[in-house]
Coordinates of C-alpha atoms and ligand atoms in Angstrom, one line a residue:
X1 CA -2.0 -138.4 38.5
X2 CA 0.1 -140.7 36.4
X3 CA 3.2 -142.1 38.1
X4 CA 6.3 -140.1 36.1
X5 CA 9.8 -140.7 36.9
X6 CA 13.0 -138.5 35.6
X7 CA 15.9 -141.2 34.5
X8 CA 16.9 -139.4 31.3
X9 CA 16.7 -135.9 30.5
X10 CA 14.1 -136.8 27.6
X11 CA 11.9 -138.0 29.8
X12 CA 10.4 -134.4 30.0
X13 CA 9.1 -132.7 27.0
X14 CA 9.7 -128.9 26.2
X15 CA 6.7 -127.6 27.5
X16 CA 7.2 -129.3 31.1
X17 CA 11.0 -128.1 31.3
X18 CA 9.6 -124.5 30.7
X19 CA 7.2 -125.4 33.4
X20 CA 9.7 -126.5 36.0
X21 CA 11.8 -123.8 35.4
X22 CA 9.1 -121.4 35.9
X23 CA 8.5 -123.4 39.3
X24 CA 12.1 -123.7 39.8
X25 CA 12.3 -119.5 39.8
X26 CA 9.0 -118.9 41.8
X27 CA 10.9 -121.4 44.4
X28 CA 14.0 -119.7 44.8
X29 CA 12.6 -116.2 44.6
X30 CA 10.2 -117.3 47.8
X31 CA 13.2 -119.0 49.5
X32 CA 15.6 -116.0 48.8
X33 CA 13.2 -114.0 50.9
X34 CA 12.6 -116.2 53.3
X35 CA 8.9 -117.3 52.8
X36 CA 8.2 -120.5 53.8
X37 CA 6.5 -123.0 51.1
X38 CA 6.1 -126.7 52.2
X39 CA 3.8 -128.6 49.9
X40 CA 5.7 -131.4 50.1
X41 CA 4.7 -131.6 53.9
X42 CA 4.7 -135.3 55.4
X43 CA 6.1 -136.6 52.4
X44 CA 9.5 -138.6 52.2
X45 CA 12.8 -139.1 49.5
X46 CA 14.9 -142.0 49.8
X47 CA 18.1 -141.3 48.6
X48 CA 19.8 -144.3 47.6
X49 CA 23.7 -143.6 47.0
X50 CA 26.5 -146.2 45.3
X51 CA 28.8 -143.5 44.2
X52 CA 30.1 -140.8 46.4
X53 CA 28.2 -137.2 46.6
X54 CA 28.3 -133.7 47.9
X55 CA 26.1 -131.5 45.8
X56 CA 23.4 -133.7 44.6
X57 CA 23.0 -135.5 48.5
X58 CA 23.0 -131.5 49.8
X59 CA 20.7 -130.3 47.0
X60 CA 18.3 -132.9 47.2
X61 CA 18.5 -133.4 51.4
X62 CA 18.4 -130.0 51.3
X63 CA 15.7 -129.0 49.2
X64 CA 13.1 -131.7 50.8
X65 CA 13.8 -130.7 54.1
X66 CA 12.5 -126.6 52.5
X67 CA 9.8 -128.5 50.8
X68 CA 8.5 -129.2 54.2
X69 CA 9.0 -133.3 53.8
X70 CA 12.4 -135.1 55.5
X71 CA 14.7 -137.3 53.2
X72 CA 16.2 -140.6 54.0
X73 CA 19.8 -141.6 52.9
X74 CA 20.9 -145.2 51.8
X75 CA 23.9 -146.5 50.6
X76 CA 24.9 -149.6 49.5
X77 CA 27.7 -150.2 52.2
X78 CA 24.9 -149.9 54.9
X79 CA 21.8 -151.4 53.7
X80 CA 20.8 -154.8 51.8
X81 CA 21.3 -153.4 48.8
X82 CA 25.3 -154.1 49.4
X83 CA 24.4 -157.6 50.0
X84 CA 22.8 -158.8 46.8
X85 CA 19.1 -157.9 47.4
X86 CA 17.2 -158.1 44.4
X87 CA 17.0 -154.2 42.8
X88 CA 13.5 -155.1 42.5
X89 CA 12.3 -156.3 45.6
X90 CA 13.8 -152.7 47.2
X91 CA 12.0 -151.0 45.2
X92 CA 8.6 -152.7 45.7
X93 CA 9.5 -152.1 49.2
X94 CA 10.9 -149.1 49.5
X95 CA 8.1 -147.4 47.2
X96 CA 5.6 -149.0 49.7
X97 CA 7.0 -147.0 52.5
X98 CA 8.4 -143.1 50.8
X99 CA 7.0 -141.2 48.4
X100 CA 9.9 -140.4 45.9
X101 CA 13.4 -141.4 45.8
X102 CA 16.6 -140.2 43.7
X103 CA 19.0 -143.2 43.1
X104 CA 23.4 -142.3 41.9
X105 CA 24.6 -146.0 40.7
X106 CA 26.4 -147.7 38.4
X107 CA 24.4 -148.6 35.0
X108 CA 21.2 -146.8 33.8
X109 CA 19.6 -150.3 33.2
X110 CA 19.9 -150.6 37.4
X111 CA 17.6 -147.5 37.9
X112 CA 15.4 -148.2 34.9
X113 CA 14.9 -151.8 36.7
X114 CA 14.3 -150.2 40.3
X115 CA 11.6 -147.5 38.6
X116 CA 9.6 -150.3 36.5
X117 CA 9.3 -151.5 40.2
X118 CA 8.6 -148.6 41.8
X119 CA 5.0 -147.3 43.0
X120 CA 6.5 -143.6 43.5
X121 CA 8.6 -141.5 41.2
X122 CA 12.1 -142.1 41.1
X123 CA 14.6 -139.8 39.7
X124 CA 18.5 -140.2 38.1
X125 CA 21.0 -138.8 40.6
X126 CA 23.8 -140.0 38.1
X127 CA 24.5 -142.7 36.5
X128 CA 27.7 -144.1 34.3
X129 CA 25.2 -142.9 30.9
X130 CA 23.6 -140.2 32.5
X131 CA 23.2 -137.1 34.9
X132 CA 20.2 -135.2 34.1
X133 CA 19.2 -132.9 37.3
X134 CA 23.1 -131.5 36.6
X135 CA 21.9 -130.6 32.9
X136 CA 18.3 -129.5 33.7
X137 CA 20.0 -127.3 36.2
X138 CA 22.9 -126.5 34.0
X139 CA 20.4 -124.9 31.2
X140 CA 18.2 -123.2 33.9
X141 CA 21.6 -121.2 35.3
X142 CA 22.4 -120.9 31.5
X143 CA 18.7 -118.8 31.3
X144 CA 19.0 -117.2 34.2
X145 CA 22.7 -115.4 33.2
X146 CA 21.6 -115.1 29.1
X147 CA 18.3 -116.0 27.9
X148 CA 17.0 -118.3 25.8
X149 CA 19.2 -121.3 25.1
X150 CA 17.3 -122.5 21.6
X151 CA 20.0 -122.1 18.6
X152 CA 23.1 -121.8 20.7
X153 CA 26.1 -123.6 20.9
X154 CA 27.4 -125.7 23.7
X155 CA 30.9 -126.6 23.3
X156 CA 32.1 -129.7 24.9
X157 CA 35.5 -130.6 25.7
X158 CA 36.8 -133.9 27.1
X159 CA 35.5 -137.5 27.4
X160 CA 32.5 -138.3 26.4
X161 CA 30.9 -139.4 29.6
X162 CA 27.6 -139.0 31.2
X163 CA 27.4 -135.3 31.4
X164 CA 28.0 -135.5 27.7
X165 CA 25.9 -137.7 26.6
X166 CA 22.7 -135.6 29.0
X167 CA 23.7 -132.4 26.5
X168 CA 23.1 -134.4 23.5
X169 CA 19.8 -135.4 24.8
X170 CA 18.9 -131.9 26.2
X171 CA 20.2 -130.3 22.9
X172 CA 17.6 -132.3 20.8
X173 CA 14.4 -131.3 23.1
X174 CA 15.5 -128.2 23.7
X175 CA 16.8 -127.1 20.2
X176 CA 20.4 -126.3 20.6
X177 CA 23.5 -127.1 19.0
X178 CA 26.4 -129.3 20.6
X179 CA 30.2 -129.1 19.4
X180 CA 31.9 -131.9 21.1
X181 CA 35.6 -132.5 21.2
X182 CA 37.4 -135.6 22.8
X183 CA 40.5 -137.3 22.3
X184 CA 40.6 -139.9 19.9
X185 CA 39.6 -143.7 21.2
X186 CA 37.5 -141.5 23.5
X187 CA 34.6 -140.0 20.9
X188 CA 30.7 -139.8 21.8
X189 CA 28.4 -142.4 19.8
X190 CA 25.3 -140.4 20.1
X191 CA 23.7 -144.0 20.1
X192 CA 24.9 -144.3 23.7
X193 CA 23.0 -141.0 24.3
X194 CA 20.3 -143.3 22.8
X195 CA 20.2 -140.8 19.8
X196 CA 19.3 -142.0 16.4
X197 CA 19.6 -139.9 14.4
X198 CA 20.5 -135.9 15.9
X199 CA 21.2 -132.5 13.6
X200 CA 21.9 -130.8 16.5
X201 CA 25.3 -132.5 17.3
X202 CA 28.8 -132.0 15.8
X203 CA 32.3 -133.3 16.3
X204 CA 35.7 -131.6 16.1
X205 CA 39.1 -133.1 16.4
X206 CA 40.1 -129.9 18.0
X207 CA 39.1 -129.0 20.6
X208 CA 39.8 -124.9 20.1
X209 CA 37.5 -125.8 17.0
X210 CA 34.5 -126.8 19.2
X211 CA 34.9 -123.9 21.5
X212 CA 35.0 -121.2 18.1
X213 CA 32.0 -119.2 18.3
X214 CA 30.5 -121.2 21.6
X215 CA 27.8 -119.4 23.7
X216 CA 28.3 -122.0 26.6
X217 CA 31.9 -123.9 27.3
X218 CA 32.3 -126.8 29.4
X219 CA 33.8 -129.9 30.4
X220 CA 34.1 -132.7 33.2
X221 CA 36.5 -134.8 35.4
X222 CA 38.5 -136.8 32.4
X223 CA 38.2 -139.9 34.4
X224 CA 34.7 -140.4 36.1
X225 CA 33.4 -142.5 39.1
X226 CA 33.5 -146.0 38.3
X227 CA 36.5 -145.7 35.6
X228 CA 39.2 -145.0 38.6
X229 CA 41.2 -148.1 36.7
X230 CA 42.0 -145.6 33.6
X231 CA 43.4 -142.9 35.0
X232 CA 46.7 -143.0 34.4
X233 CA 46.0 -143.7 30.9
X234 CA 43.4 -140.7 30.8
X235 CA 45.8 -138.4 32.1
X236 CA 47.9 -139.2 29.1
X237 CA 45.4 -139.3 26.7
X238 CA 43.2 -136.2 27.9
X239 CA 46.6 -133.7 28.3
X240 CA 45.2 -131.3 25.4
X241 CA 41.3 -131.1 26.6
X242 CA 41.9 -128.4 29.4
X243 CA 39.7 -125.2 28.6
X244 CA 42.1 -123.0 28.4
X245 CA 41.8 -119.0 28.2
X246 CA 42.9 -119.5 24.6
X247 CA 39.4 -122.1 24.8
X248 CA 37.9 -119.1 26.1
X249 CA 38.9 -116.2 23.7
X250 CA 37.6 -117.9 20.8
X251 CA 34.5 -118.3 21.8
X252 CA 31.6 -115.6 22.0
X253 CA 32.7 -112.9 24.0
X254 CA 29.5 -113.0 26.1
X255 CA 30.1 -116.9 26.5
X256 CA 29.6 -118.4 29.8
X257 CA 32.0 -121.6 31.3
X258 CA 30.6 -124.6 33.6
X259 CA 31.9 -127.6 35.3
X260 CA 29.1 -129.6 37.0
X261 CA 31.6 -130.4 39.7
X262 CA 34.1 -131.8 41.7
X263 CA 36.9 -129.8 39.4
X264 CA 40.4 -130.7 38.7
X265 CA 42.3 -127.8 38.1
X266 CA 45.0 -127.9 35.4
X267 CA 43.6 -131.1 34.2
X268 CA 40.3 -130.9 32.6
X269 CA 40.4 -126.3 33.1
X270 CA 42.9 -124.4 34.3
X271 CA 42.6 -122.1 37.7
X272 CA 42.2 -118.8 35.5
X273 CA 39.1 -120.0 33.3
X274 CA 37.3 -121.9 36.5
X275 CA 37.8 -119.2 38.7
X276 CA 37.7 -116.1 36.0
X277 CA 34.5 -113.7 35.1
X278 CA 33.0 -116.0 32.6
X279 CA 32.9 -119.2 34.8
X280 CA 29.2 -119.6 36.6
X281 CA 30.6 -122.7 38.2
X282 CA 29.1 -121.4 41.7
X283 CA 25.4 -120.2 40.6
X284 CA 25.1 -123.5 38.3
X285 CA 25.9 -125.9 42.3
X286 CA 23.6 -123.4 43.9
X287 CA 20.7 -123.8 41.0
X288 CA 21.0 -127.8 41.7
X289 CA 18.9 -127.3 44.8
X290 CA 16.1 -125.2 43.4
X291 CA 15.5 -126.8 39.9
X292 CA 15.5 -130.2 42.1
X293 CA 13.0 -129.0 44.3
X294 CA 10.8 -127.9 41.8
X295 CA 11.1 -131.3 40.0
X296 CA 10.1 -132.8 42.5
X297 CA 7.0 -130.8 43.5
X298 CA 6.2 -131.5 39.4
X299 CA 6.7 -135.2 39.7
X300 CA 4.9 -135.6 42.7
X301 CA 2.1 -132.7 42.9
X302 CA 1.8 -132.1 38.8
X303 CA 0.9 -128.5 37.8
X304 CA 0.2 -126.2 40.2
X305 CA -1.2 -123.3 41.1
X306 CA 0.4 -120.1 42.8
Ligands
LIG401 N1 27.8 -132.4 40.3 C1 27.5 -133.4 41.1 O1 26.6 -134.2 40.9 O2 28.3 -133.4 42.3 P1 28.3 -134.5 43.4 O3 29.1 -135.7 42.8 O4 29.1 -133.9 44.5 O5 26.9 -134.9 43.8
LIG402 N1 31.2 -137.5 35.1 C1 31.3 -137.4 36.6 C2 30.3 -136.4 37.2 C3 30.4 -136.3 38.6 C4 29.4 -135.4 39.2 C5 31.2 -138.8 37.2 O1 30.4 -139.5 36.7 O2 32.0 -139.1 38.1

């Protein structure tokens, strides 16, 4: 099988994000009732962590552990990688002894440096350009609540950050339409999304514009890991991107609200939108764990059977 890893969320076509979806389903529906599935027996994740974590360490700890294989955690405060060994020699050697490993860090060129190193698969837990498990798992929960995602309309409100930038890429594979709104000095360069060229992406200097109409609404922390030196400026900046029920009402009535979490409310949503009927804040955490495990059975067992 040829070695695949997951950095960006284009790094799987249409017809294999149907396929893991369908995987990621069959998964849960044996898990819900309790059957045991462990075709990942014997094998090993490294999970190598230099930002902080709760779902994707849980999800992914989690999920190998019900795949039948045991995961390993690393961070940079406890291993070499803190003290300045080369990205690449831990991968050659950490690939030598595991069998898959998820890395959250600072810059995507880091993890695209540790995978062209890497014997085994190795997957983006986040980085500063990109979180694709969140999106993958984000759209799948987005199925599961209201169908087919193809020719909606995501509205996005607030900076344009990693999350961001992953629903650019996921809009153009998966043929859906993105209305971003940020504050100005703050706009998406769909470049940096490493988009040249996109139809499916449009921006709005309000942001109850980009949420008119929406089938999806969401939006993230206005200052994310990495950029704690902004804050205060964010704060300021970012006042008039909270989804607000006013956000809300404009958009379709059937339209659905997510936060990939850690939330701030009355920063980047207000209480009443987060925790109101349309939010499916708790489903989309929950879905982390199952579309993860079926990427990983995909990246390490390819299609299969039953
Ligand atoms: N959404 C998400 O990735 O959460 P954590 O930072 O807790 O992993
Ligand atoms: N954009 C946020 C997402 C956290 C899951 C960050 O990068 O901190």
């Amino acid at each position: 099988m040829d070695l695949r890893h997951y950095l960006q969320f284009k790094d799987l076509d249409r017809s294999d994000i149907e396929y893991v979806f369908e995987r990621a389903r069959i998964i849960k529906d044996r898990f819900k009732r309790y059957e045991a599935y462990h075709p990942l027996a014997d094998r090993t994740l490294v999970m190598i962590f230099e930002k902080a974590s709760t779902r994707t360490r849980l999800s992914f700890e989690a999920g190998m552990h019900q795949l039948g294989g045991a995961a390993i955690y690393l961070n940079t405060r406890d291993s070499q990688l803190g003290r300045g060994e080369p990205v690449e020699d831990a991968a050659q050697v950490i690939s030598r002894m595991c069998d898959i490993v998820m890395i959250r860090t600072y810059e995507q060129e880091i993890i695209e440096r540790f995978a062209a190193h890497s014997r085994v698969p190795v997957i983006n837990g986040l980085t500063n350009e990109y979180h694709p498990c969140q999106i993958l798992a984000d759209i799948f929960t987005y199925i599961e609540q209201r169908g087919c995602i193809q020719g909606r309309t995501v509205s996005w409100v607030g900076d344009s950050n990693n999350m961001c930038h992953t629903w650019l890429q996921a809009a153009e594979v998966l043929d859906f339409n993105v209305h971003v709104s940020t504050p100005p000095g703050y706009e998406v360069e769909p470049e940096r999304a490493g988009l040249y060229g996109t139809d499916h992406f449009e921006s709005f200097a309000d942001p109850l514009e980009a949420c008119r109409g929406a089938d999806l609404v969401t939006t993230d922390v206005w200052t994310s890991m990495g950029f704690e030196a902004e804050n205060e400026e964010r704060k300021k900046a970012f006042a008039d991107w909270c989804v607000d029920a006013e956000m809300m009402a404009v958009a379709d009535p059937k339209a659905v609200f997510m936060h990939c979490l850690p939330a701030h409310r009355g920063e980047e949503v207000t209480a009443e939108v987060i925790d109101g009927p349309q939010s499916v804040v708790w489903d989309e955490a929950e879905n982390r764990l199952h579309v993860q495990k079926a990427l990983m059975e995909f990246l390490l067992l390819g299609r299969v059977a039953g």
